[in-house]
Coordinates of C-alpha atoms and ligand atoms in Angstrom, one line a residue:
M1 CA -24.8 -5.1 20.5
D2 CA -26.6 -8.2 21.4
I3 CA -23.7 -10.6 22.1
A4 CA -26.0 -13.6 22.5
V5 CA -27.3 -13.1 18.9
F6 CA -23.7 -12.9 17.7
L7 CA -22.7 -16.1 19.6
T8 CA -25.7 -18.0 18.1
A9 CA -24.8 -16.9 14.6
A10 CA -21.2 -17.8 15.2
K11 CA -22.2 -21.5 15.6
A12 CA -22.5 -21.7 11.8
Y13 CA -18.8 -20.7 11.5
P14 CA -16.8 -23.1 13.7
P15 CA -13.0 -22.6 13.6
P16 CA -11.1 -25.3 11.6
Q17 CA -9.0 -28.0 13.3
N18 CA -5.5 -29.1 12.9
P19 CA -4.8 -32.8 12.0
D20 CA -4.1 -33.4 15.7
G21 CA -7.6 -32.2 16.7
T22 CA -6.5 -28.8 18.2
Q23 CA -8.1 -25.6 17.0
M24 CA -6.2 -23.9 14.1
R25 CA -4.6 -20.6 15.1
F26 CA -4.6 -17.4 13.0
S27 CA -2.2 -14.5 13.4
Y28 CA -2.8 -10.9 12.5
G29 CA 0.2 -10.1 10.3
T30 CA 1.5 -7.1 8.4
A31 CA -1.8 -6.3 6.8
G32 CA -4.4 -8.4 8.7
F33 CA -5.1 -12.1 8.6
R34 CA -3.8 -13.9 5.5
T35 CA -3.5 -17.7 4.9
V36 CA -5.0 -20.5 2.9
G37 CA -8.4 -19.2 1.9
T38 CA -10.4 -22.3 2.7
T39 CA -9.4 -22.1 6.4
L40 CA -10.6 -18.6 6.9
N41 CA -14.4 -18.8 7.2
S42 CA -14.5 -18.4 11.0
T43 CA -11.8 -15.8 11.1
V44 CA -13.5 -13.7 8.5
F45 CA -16.9 -14.1 10.2
R46 CA -15.4 -12.9 13.5
S47 CA -13.5 -10.1 11.8
G48 CA -16.7 -8.9 10.2
A49 CA -18.1 -8.5 13.8
L50 CA -14.9 -6.8 14.8
A51 CA -15.3 -4.2 12.1
A52 CA -18.9 -3.6 13.3
V53 CA -17.6 -3.2 16.9
R54 CA -14.9 -0.8 15.7
S55 CA -17.6 1.2 13.9
R56 CA -19.8 1.2 17.0
V57 CA -16.9 2.4 19.3
T58 CA -15.8 5.2 16.9
G59 CA -19.3 6.2 15.9
R60 CA -18.3 6.1 12.2
A61 CA -18.4 3.6 9.3
C62 CA -15.5 1.1 9.0
G63 CA -14.5 -1.4 6.3
I64 CA -13.4 -4.9 5.4
V65 CA -11.6 -6.0 2.2
I66 CA -11.4 -9.8 1.5
T67 CA -8.0 -10.2 -0.3
A68 CA -4.6 -11.7 0.0
S69 CA -3.1 -9.0 -2.2
H70 CA 0.0 -10.3 -4.0
N71 CA -0.2 -13.9 -2.5
P72 CA -1.0 -16.9 -4.6
E73 CA -4.6 -17.5 -5.6
F74 CA -5.3 -20.2 -3.0
D75 CA -4.5 -17.8 -0.2
N76 CA -7.0 -15.2 1.0
G77 CA -7.2 -12.7 3.8
I78 CA -8.9 -9.8 5.4
K79 CA -7.8 -6.2 5.6
L80 CA -9.7 -4.1 8.2
V81 CA -10.3 -0.4 7.4
D82 CA -10.5 2.1 10.3
C83 CA -13.1 4.9 10.3
T84 CA -10.9 7.5 8.7
G85 CA -9.9 5.3 5.8
G86 CA -6.6 4.0 7.2
M87 CA -5.8 0.6 8.7
L88 CA -7.2 -0.8 11.9
P89 CA -5.1 0.8 14.8
T90 CA -2.3 -1.5 15.8
S91 CA -3.6 -1.3 19.4
W92 CA -6.6 -3.4 18.3
E93 CA -4.6 -6.2 16.6
A94 CA -4.1 -8.3 19.7
D95 CA -7.9 -8.3 20.3
A96 CA -8.6 -9.1 16.7
E97 CA -6.3 -12.1 17.1
S98 CA -7.9 -13.1 20.4
L99 CA -11.4 -13.0 18.8
A100 CA -10.2 -15.0 15.8
N101 CA -8.6 -17.6 18.0
A102 CA -11.2 -17.8 20.9
E103 CA -12.0 -21.4 21.7
S104 CA -15.3 -20.8 23.6
D105 CA -18.3 -18.5 23.6
D106 CA -17.0 -17.1 26.9
E107 CA -13.7 -16.1 25.4
M108 CA -15.4 -14.4 22.4
K109 CA -17.8 -12.6 24.8
R110 CA -14.9 -11.4 26.9
V111 CA -13.1 -9.8 23.9
L112 CA -16.2 -8.2 22.6
E113 CA -17.2 -6.8 26.0
K114 CA -13.7 -5.4 26.4
L115 CA -13.8 -3.7 23.0
L116 CA -17.4 -2.4 23.4
A117 CA -16.5 -0.8 26.7
L118 CA -13.8 1.3 25.0
D119 CA -14.6 5.0 24.6
E120 CA -12.9 6.0 21.4
P121 CA -14.9 8.6 19.6
A122 CA -13.3 9.1 16.2
E123 CA -12.6 12.7 16.9
S124 CA -10.3 11.9 19.7
L125 CA -7.9 10.0 17.5
H126 CA -8.2 11.8 14.1
P127 CA -9.2 15.1 12.6
P128 CA -12.9 15.5 13.4
P129 CA -15.4 14.9 10.6
P130 CA -17.2 18.0 9.3
P131 CA -19.4 19.5 12.0
G132 CA -23.0 18.5 12.0
L133 CA -22.3 15.5 9.7
D134 CA -24.9 12.8 10.2
A135 CA -22.9 9.5 10.7
G136 CA -25.9 7.5 9.4
N137 CA -26.7 4.1 10.6
I138 CA -24.0 3.0 13.0
P139 CA -22.5 0.4 13.1
Y140 CA -21.9 0.6 9.4
V141 CA -19.5 -1.6 7.4
F142 CA -18.3 -1.3 3.8
L143 CA -17.3 -4.7 2.3
A144 CA -15.2 -5.4 -0.8
R145 CA -13.5 -8.5 -2.1
D146 CA -10.9 -9.3 -4.8
T147 CA -11.2 -12.0 -7.5
R148 CA -10.0 -15.1 -5.6
P149 CA -12.2 -18.3 -5.9
T150 CA -12.7 -18.3 -2.1
G151 CA -13.8 -14.6 -2.2
P152 CA -17.6 -15.0 -2.5
E153 CA -17.8 -17.5 0.3
L154 CA -15.6 -15.4 2.6
A155 CA -17.5 -12.2 1.7
K156 CA -20.7 -14.0 2.8
A157 CA -19.0 -14.9 6.1
A158 CA -17.8 -11.3 6.7
L159 CA -21.2 -10.0 5.9
A160 CA -22.9 -12.5 8.3
G161 CA -20.4 -11.6 11.1
A162 CA -20.9 -7.8 10.7
K163 CA -24.7 -8.3 10.6
A164 CA -24.7 -10.6 13.6
A165 CA -23.0 -7.7 15.4
G166 CA -25.8 -5.4 14.4
A167 CA -24.2 -3.6 11.4
T168 CA -25.7 -2.3 8.2
V169 CA -23.4 -3.7 5.5
D170 CA -22.7 -1.8 2.3
D171 CA -21.5 -4.5 -0.1
L172 CA -19.2 -3.0 -2.8
G173 CA -18.8 -6.4 -4.4
L174 CA -15.7 -7.1 -6.5
N175 CA -13.5 -4.1 -5.7
T176 CA -10.0 -3.0 -5.1
T177 CA -8.4 -2.5 -1.7
P178 CA -7.9 1.2 -2.3
Q179 CA -11.6 1.6 -3.3
G180 CA -12.6 -0.1 0.0
H181 CA -10.4 2.4 1.9
F182 CA -11.6 5.4 -0.1
A183 CA -15.3 4.5 0.6
V184 CA -14.6 4.7 4.3
Y185 CA -12.4 7.8 4.0
A186 CA -15.1 9.7 2.0
S187 CA -17.9 8.5 4.3
Y188 CA -16.0 9.9 7.3
R189 CA -15.9 13.3 5.6
G190 CA -19.4 13.2 4.2
A191 CA -18.1 13.2 0.6
P192 CA -19.4 11.0 -2.2
N193 CA -18.0 7.6 -1.6
T194 CA -19.1 5.5 -4.6
E195 CA -16.7 3.9 -7.1
E196 CA -18.0 6.3 -9.8
A197 CA -17.3 9.3 -7.5
Y198 CA -13.9 8.1 -6.8
Y199 CA -12.8 7.5 -10.4
K200 CA -14.3 10.9 -11.3
R201 CA -12.3 12.6 -8.6
L202 CA -9.1 10.9 -9.8
A203 CA -9.8 11.7 -13.4
Q204 CA -10.5 15.3 -12.7
G205 CA -7.4 15.6 -10.6
Y206 CA -5.4 14.1 -13.4
A207 CA -6.9 16.4 -16.1
S208 CA -6.2 19.4 -13.9
L209 CA -2.6 18.2 -13.4
L210 CA -2.1 18.0 -17.1
K211 CA -3.7 21.4 -17.6
E212 CA -1.7 23.2 -15.0
D213 CA 1.6 21.6 -15.9
G214 CA 1.2 21.4 -19.7
D215 CA 2.3 24.0 -22.2
H216 CA -0.3 23.4 -24.7
D217 CA -4.1 22.7 -24.9
D218 CA -3.9 18.9 -25.4
S219 CA -1.2 17.7 -23.2
S220 CA -2.5 14.1 -22.9
P221 CA 0.4 11.6 -23.1
V222 CA 0.6 9.6 -26.3
E223 CA 3.1 6.8 -25.5
P224 CA 1.2 3.6 -24.8
I225 CA 1.3 2.3 -21.2
F226 CA 1.1 -1.5 -21.1
V227 CA -0.4 -2.5 -17.7
D228 CA 0.0 -6.1 -16.3
C229 CA -3.1 -6.5 -14.1
A230 CA -1.8 -9.7 -12.4
N231 CA -5.2 -11.4 -13.4
G232 CA -6.6 -9.5 -10.4
V233 CA -9.4 -7.1 -9.6
G234 CA -7.7 -4.1 -11.1
A235 CA -8.3 -4.7 -14.8
G236 CA -12.0 -4.0 -14.8
K237 CA -11.5 -1.0 -12.6
F238 CA -8.9 0.4 -15.0
T239 CA -11.6 0.4 -17.7
K240 CA -13.8 2.5 -15.5
L241 CA -11.0 4.9 -14.7
I242 CA -10.0 5.3 -18.4
N243 CA -13.7 6.1 -19.2
A244 CA -13.8 8.7 -16.4
V245 CA -10.6 10.2 -17.7
E246 CA -12.0 10.4 -21.2
E247 CA -15.1 12.1 -19.9
T248 CA -12.9 15.0 -18.8
G249 CA -11.7 15.5 -22.4
V250 CA -8.2 14.2 -22.0
S251 CA -6.9 10.7 -22.6
I252 CA -4.6 8.1 -21.1
P253 CA -3.3 5.5 -23.6
I254 CA -3.5 2.5 -21.2
K255 CA -3.4 -1.1 -22.7
L256 CA -4.5 -3.8 -20.3
H257 CA -2.8 -7.2 -20.1
N258 CA -3.4 -10.2 -17.8
H259 CA -7.0 -9.7 -17.1
E260 CA -10.1 -11.8 -17.1
G261 CA -10.4 -13.9 -20.2
T262 CA -6.6 -14.1 -20.8
P263 CA -4.6 -17.2 -19.8
G264 CA -2.8 -17.2 -16.5
T265 CA -3.7 -17.2 -12.8
L266 CA -3.7 -14.5 -10.2
N267 CA -0.2 -13.3 -9.2
N268 CA 1.3 -16.4 -10.8
Q269 CA 4.6 -15.2 -12.4
V270 CA 2.8 -11.9 -13.1
G271 CA 2.0 -8.8 -11.1
A272 CA 3.9 -6.2 -9.2
D273 CA 5.3 -8.6 -6.5
Y274 CA 6.8 -11.0 -9.1
V275 CA 8.3 -8.2 -11.3
Q276 CA 9.8 -6.3 -8.3
K277 CA 11.2 -9.4 -6.5
E278 CA 12.4 -11.2 -9.6
Q279 CA 13.4 -8.0 -11.4
K280 CA 11.9 -9.6 -14.6
P281 CA 8.9 -8.8 -16.8
P282 CA 5.7 -10.8 -16.2
K283 CA 6.0 -14.3 -17.7
F284 CA 2.5 -14.0 -19.3
G285 CA 0.6 -11.3 -21.1
G286 CA 2.9 -11.0 -24.1
F287 CA 5.4 -8.6 -22.5
D288 CA 8.3 -10.3 -24.3
A289 CA 6.7 -9.4 -27.6
L290 CA 6.4 -5.6 -26.9
P291 CA 8.6 -3.1 -28.7
S292 CA 11.9 -2.5 -26.9
N293 CA 11.7 0.2 -24.3
A294 CA 7.9 0.1 -24.1
K295 CA 6.5 1.7 -21.0
C296 CA 5.2 -1.1 -18.8
V297 CA 3.5 -1.2 -15.4
S298 CA 2.7 -4.1 -13.1
I299 CA 0.0 -3.9 -10.4
D300 CA -0.9 -6.6 -7.8
G301 CA -4.0 -8.7 -7.2
D302 CA -5.9 -6.1 -5.2
A303 CA -4.5 -3.1 -7.1
D304 CA -2.8 -1.3 -4.3
R305 CA 0.7 -1.5 -5.6
L306 CA 2.5 -0.6 -8.9
V307 CA 5.9 -0.8 -10.3
Y308 CA 7.1 0.5 -13.7
F309 CA 9.6 -1.3 -15.9
Y310 CA 11.1 -1.4 -19.5
T311 CA 13.1 -3.9 -21.4
D312 CA 15.7 -2.5 -23.7
E313 CA 17.2 -3.7 -27.1
N314 CA 19.5 -6.0 -25.2
K315 CA 16.7 -7.6 -23.3
K316 CA 17.8 -6.0 -20.1
T317 CA 14.9 -5.1 -17.9
T318 CA 15.0 -2.0 -15.7
L319 CA 12.7 -1.7 -12.8
L320 CA 11.3 1.6 -11.5
D321 CA 10.1 0.5 -8.1
G322 CA 8.3 2.2 -5.2
D323 CA 11.5 4.0 -4.2
K324 CA 11.8 5.6 -7.7
I325 CA 8.1 6.5 -7.6
A326 CA 8.6 8.1 -4.2
A327 CA 11.6 10.1 -5.5
L328 CA 9.6 11.2 -8.6
V329 CA 6.6 12.3 -6.5
A330 CA 8.8 14.0 -3.9
T331 CA 10.9 15.9 -6.5
H332 CA 7.7 17.1 -8.2
V333 CA 6.1 18.2 -4.9
S334 CA 9.2 19.9 -3.7
G335 CA 9.5 21.7 -7.2
L336 CA 5.9 22.9 -6.9
L337 CA 6.4 24.1 -3.4
K338 CA 9.5 26.1 -4.4
R339 CA 7.5 27.7 -7.2
C340 CA 4.9 28.8 -4.6
G341 CA 7.6 30.9 -3.0
E342 CA 6.7 32.4 0.3
S343 CA 3.0 32.2 -0.3
L344 CA 2.7 29.0 1.7
L345 CA 4.6 30.1 4.8
D346 CA 2.6 29.8 8.0
P347 CA 1.0 33.3 8.4
V348 CA 2.0 33.5 12.0
T349 CA 5.2 31.5 12.5
K350 CA 6.5 32.1 8.9
K351 CA 7.5 28.4 8.8
P352 CA 7.3 26.5 5.5
L353 CA 5.2 23.3 5.2
D354 CA 7.0 20.3 6.7
V355 CA 7.6 17.8 3.9
G356 CA 9.1 14.4 4.2
V357 CA 9.5 11.0 2.6
V358 CA 8.7 7.8 4.6
Q359 CA 10.4 4.5 3.7
T360 CA 11.1 1.1 5.1
A361 CA 14.3 -0.9 5.5
Y362 CA 13.7 -2.3 2.0
A363 CA 14.2 1.1 0.4
N364 CA 17.3 1.1 -1.8
G365 CA 20.1 2.9 0.0
A366 CA 20.7 5.0 -3.2
S367 CA 17.1 6.3 -3.0
T368 CA 17.5 7.4 0.6
K369 CA 20.8 9.1 -0.2
Y370 CA 19.2 10.9 -3.2
I371 CA 16.2 12.1 -1.3
E372 CA 18.3 13.4 1.6
Q373 CA 21.4 14.7 -0.3
V374 CA 20.0 15.8 -3.7
L375 CA 16.4 16.7 -2.9
K376 CA 17.4 17.8 0.6
M377 CA 14.2 16.4 2.0
K378 CA 13.7 14.6 5.4
T379 CA 13.4 10.9 5.4
K380 CA 12.0 8.5 8.0
C381 CA 12.3 4.8 8.2
T382 CA 9.5 2.7 9.7
P383 CA 8.8 -1.1 10.0
T384 CA 7.3 -2.8 7.0
G385 CA 3.6 -2.3 6.3
V386 CA 1.4 0.6 5.5
K387 CA 0.1 0.6 9.1
W388 CA 3.5 2.0 10.1
L389 CA 4.3 4.2 7.0
H390 CA 0.9 5.9 6.8
P391 CA 0.9 7.4 10.4
A392 CA 4.5 8.4 9.9
A393 CA 3.6 10.3 6.7
E394 CA 0.6 11.9 8.5
A395 CA 3.0 13.5 10.9
F396 CA 4.2 15.7 8.0
D397 CA 2.3 18.5 6.3
V398 CA 3.1 16.7 3.1
G399 CA 4.2 13.1 3.6
V400 CA 5.2 11.0 0.6
Y401 CA 5.4 7.3 1.5
F402 CA 6.2 4.3 -0.7
E403 CA 7.4 0.8 0.1
A404 CA 10.0 -0.4 -2.4
N405 CA 7.4 -2.9 -3.6
G406 CA 5.3 0.0 -5.0
H407 CA 2.7 0.5 -2.2
G408 CA 2.3 4.1 -1.3
T409 CA 0.8 7.5 -1.8
A410 CA 1.3 11.1 -0.8
L411 CA -0.7 12.6 2.1
F412 CA -1.5 16.3 2.4
S413 CA -2.6 17.4 5.9
E414 CA -5.9 19.3 6.3
T415 CA -3.7 22.3 7.2
A416 CA -1.7 22.0 4.1
I417 CA -4.7 21.6 1.8
D418 CA -6.5 24.6 3.5
R419 CA -3.5 26.8 3.2
I420 CA -2.9 25.9 -0.5
R421 CA -6.6 26.4 -1.3
T422 CA -6.9 29.7 0.6
V423 CA -3.8 31.2 -1.0
A424 CA -4.8 30.0 -4.5
E425 CA -8.4 31.4 -4.1
N426 CA -7.4 34.7 -2.6
S427 CA -4.5 35.7 -4.7
D428 CA -6.2 38.9 -6.2
G429 CA -3.6 38.9 -8.9
S430 CA -0.9 39.5 -6.4
L431 CA 0.8 36.2 -6.9
P432 CA 3.1 35.6 -9.9
A433 CA 1.3 33.5 -12.5
D434 CA 3.7 30.6 -12.1
A435 CA 3.2 30.4 -8.4
L436 CA -0.6 30.3 -8.9
R437 CA -0.2 27.5 -11.4
A438 CA 2.0 25.6 -9.0
L439 CA -0.7 26.1 -6.2
K440 CA -3.4 24.8 -8.5
S441 CA -1.2 21.9 -9.5
L442 CA -0.7 20.9 -5.9
L443 CA -4.5 21.0 -5.4
A444 CA -4.9 18.8 -8.4
L445 CA -2.4 16.4 -7.0
T446 CA -4.4 16.0 -3.8
E447 CA -7.4 15.0 -6.0
A448 CA -5.5 12.7 -8.3
I449 CA -3.9 10.7 -5.5
N450 CA -5.7 8.3 -3.1
P451 CA -5.7 10.1 0.2
A452 CA -6.3 7.0 2.3
V453 CA -4.0 4.3 1.0
G454 CA -1.8 3.4 -1.9
D455 CA -3.7 2.8 -5.2
A456 CA -2.1 1.4 -8.3
L457 CA -4.7 3.1 -10.5
S458 CA -4.2 6.6 -9.1
G459 CA -0.5 5.9 -9.0
V460 CA -0.4 5.5 -12.8
L461 CA -2.3 8.8 -13.2
V462 CA 0.1 10.7 -10.9
V463 CA 3.2 9.2 -12.4
E464 CA 2.0 9.8 -15.9
A465 CA 1.1 13.4 -15.2
I466 CA 4.5 14.1 -13.6
L467 CA 6.4 12.5 -16.4
Q468 CA 4.3 14.5 -18.8
A469 CA 5.0 17.8 -16.9
K470 CA 8.7 17.0 -16.9
R471 CA 8.7 15.7 -20.6
W472 CA 10.4 12.6 -19.2
G473 CA 10.4 9.1 -20.5
L474 CA 11.2 6.1 -18.3
R475 CA 14.9 6.4 -19.1
D476 CA 15.0 10.0 -17.9
W477 CA 13.2 9.1 -14.8
N478 CA 15.5 6.2 -14.1
T479 CA 18.6 8.5 -14.2
M480 CA 17.4 10.3 -11.0
Y481 CA 19.8 7.9 -9.2
S482 CA 21.2 4.4 -9.8
D483 CA 19.9 1.6 -7.5
L484 CA 22.4 -0.3 -5.6
P485 CA 22.2 -3.9 -6.6
S486 CA 19.9 -5.7 -4.2
K487 CA 18.6 -9.2 -3.5
Q488 CA 15.6 -10.5 -1.5
V489 CA 15.3 -14.2 -0.6
K490 CA 13.1 -16.3 1.6
V491 CA 14.3 -18.7 4.3
K492 CA 12.0 -21.4 5.7
V493 CA 12.3 -21.9 9.4
Q494 CA 10.4 -24.0 12.0
D495 CA 9.0 -21.0 13.9
R496 CA 9.7 -17.5 12.4
S497 CA 8.5 -15.9 15.7
V498 CA 11.9 -16.7 17.2
I499 CA 13.2 -13.7 15.3
T500 CA 12.5 -10.4 16.9
T501 CA 13.7 -7.1 15.5
T502 CA 14.4 -3.5 16.5
D503 CA 15.4 -0.2 14.7
A504 CA 12.6 -0.4 12.2
E505 CA 13.4 -4.1 11.6
R506 CA 17.0 -3.3 10.5
R507 CA 18.5 -5.3 13.4
C508 CA 17.6 -8.6 15.1
M509 CA 17.4 -8.9 18.9
T510 CA 16.8 -12.6 18.9
P511 CA 18.0 -15.4 18.4
S512 CA 21.0 -14.4 20.4
G513 CA 24.2 -14.0 18.4
M514 CA 22.4 -13.9 15.0
Q515 CA 22.8 -10.1 14.5
Q516 CA 26.5 -10.3 15.3
A517 CA 26.8 -13.0 12.7
I518 CA 24.9 -10.9 10.1
D519 CA 27.1 -7.9 11.0
A520 CA 30.3 -10.0 10.4
K521 CA 29.1 -11.0 7.0
V522 CA 28.0 -7.5 6.0
S523 CA 31.5 -6.2 6.9
E524 CA 33.0 -8.5 4.3
F525 CA 31.1 -6.8 1.4
G526 CA 32.4 -3.2 1.5
N527 CA 31.1 0.2 2.5
D528 CA 27.8 0.2 0.5
A529 CA 26.8 -3.3 1.9
R530 CA 23.7 -3.6 4.0
A531 CA 21.6 -6.6 5.0
F532 CA 18.8 -7.6 7.4
A533 CA 16.5 -10.4 8.2
R534 CA 12.9 -10.2 9.5
P535 CA 10.0 -12.6 9.8
S536 CA 7.3 -12.0 7.1
G537 CA 4.0 -10.8 8.4
T538 CA 2.1 -12.3 5.4
E539 CA 3.9 -15.6 4.6
D540 CA 5.4 -18.3 6.7
V541 CA 9.0 -17.4 5.8
V542 CA 11.9 -15.2 7.0
R543 CA 12.8 -12.5 4.5
V544 CA 16.4 -11.7 3.9
Y545 CA 17.4 -8.5 2.1
A546 CA 20.9 -7.5 1.0
E547 CA 22.4 -4.8 -1.0
A548 CA 26.0 -4.1 -2.1
A549 CA 28.0 -2.2 -4.6
T550 CA 27.9 -5.0 -7.1
R551 CA 25.3 -7.6 -8.3
E552 CA 27.6 -10.5 -7.3
G553 CA 28.1 -8.8 -3.9
A554 CA 24.4 -8.4 -3.2
D555 CA 23.6 -12.0 -4.3
S556 CA 26.4 -13.6 -2.2
L557 CA 25.6 -11.4 0.8
A558 CA 21.9 -12.5 0.6
K559 CA 23.1 -16.1 0.4
E560 CA 25.5 -15.7 3.4
V561 CA 22.9 -14.0 5.5
S562 CA 20.3 -16.7 4.6
K563 CA 22.8 -19.3 5.9
V564 CA 23.1 -17.4 9.1
V565 CA 19.3 -17.3 9.5
Y566 CA 19.0 -21.0 8.7
T567 CA 21.6 -21.8 11.3
F568 CA 20.5 -19.5 14.1
A569 CA 16.7 -19.6 13.6
G570 CA 16.0 -23.3 13.0
G571 CA 16.0 -23.5 9.2
T572 CA 13.9 -26.3 7.6
G573 CA 14.4 -28.1 4.2
D574 CA 17.5 -27.7 2.2
A575 CA 20.2 -25.3 3.6
P576 CA 20.6 -22.2 1.4
Ligands
LIG601 P1 5.7 -9.1 4.7 O1 5.3 -10.4 4.3 O2 5.5 -8.8 6.2 O3 7.1 -8.8 4.3 C1 4.6 -7.9 2.6 C2 5.4 -6.8 2.0 C3 5.0 -5.5 2.7 C4 3.5 -5.3 2.5 C5 2.7 -6.5 3.0 C6 1.2 -6.4 2.8 C7 7.7 -6.9 1.2 C8 9.1 -7.1 1.6 N1 6.8 -7.0 2.2 O4 4.8 -8.0 4.0 O5 5.7 -4.5 2.1 O6 3.1 -4.9 1.2 O7 3.2 -7.7 2.4 O8 0.7 -6.7 1.6 O9 7.4 -6.6 0.1
LIG602 ZN1 -1.9 -5.5 -2.5

């Protein structure tokens, strides 16, 4: 890389200044940089270069998505995609931040030289790509953006940064975060990586799932699915997916709401984040006029999250969140594995595939109990953010991970896929027919689900196929377990970094005395009560979560813990 060329190009992207004349600082949060879109030009330019450097160091293509996901329309951000399709390794975050905040050419040069000197061939960190695969032009960067008004300008800056660092840029234009990840994932494996190829793969996986699990020829679901697209990038992509599904000869009765051309703005009282946090239907899109108990889904602005919900005759809305999706997928996977009998045991050690569910502290206590005690599956709790859940899920042969907010997927290791495929293809009639169908169904699931990151679009296909296989409606699904009432609130403080946490963010280490005060409050709300506070990595707030045996209990515990945070961590504005 010619650093001098990069430094010259960087002159066109000077970092913005604070009102006091100091240089504005940017922090790498839960999912990359995220803040007011109009301030991000320099950060995005520099991150474009960082993606190119990451590609150079790993010898494989990497990616960038310009999005602020579920945040309001005026925010924007950048998500960096590592060469295998996952997120930038956490070990690079501090350098990404140093590059974004460098105040001189020398500082930028130092960070770039440090990173360029790293010797991290992709194979040393991840399963190697297929032997003999030509990596193409390296550095190579895929670029996608969502529908925000600042998107085009920022995408230009990212492109300029990547090019100034010597990269070839593959501009995917308006696209979802999961498509950005999939393009990189597929390119790493030498598989077709276009949008068309991706939707075809999902559609074929879905059609095979219906075929293997259905009892009759046309097992397409018929009940309409009303999808709130949050006025984001997902709506147009759903249309492509529906077409790809129809080309396979099956159908999916999706009706799109809150998309381009309809009133309302991105993520504003619509979308998965609103519906999950408020536990209410979207304010716009005509959801109040739908028939009672209609099947509804909300996705977020970059289409990597989904939650289901329905509103009954009494106008009571029931949310089926990421935890319920995880339980549904986990129960289906474990059912299929049981039907495969001993065919999937390790040929040498005779051990079964290691299956687990990964959650965060926000997972409803009832879901964890259900997965462990009823499904008898392992669970693991990680800090918030896909960058923590994904690697934890990769440690299993089959790892299902979902955040309560609906972000997640199911990962099948190469070993698991190879074993399933080998057994299915070499059964010679020796396997019972039902076991063979279960094996094929597992293979179909690996195709219908995004293997790189959560995807609301593939999520709908997978949920629908499972519901169809079980002949379940949303009410049946909901009876898997009853959520403990929970409440999430935000507390504004002067500097949220004064709060540090441990134990997968379930306990605070600082400010001193705050955890003891939280514990004292929790102990007043009975055995099922639980609460924690952590600084958000995407918004300038502290998030407080509480759950308890009753709605009143959860609400008042959240309020009490907010007061504790306000007192100990320097609250600003009105006290909770
Ligand atoms: P923060 O702001 O760090 O809580 C939020 C979500 C995460 C994840 C990221 C990235 C909650 C409580 N937190 O992170 O789960 O989705 O945004 O978009 O929903
Ligand atoms: Zn998102």
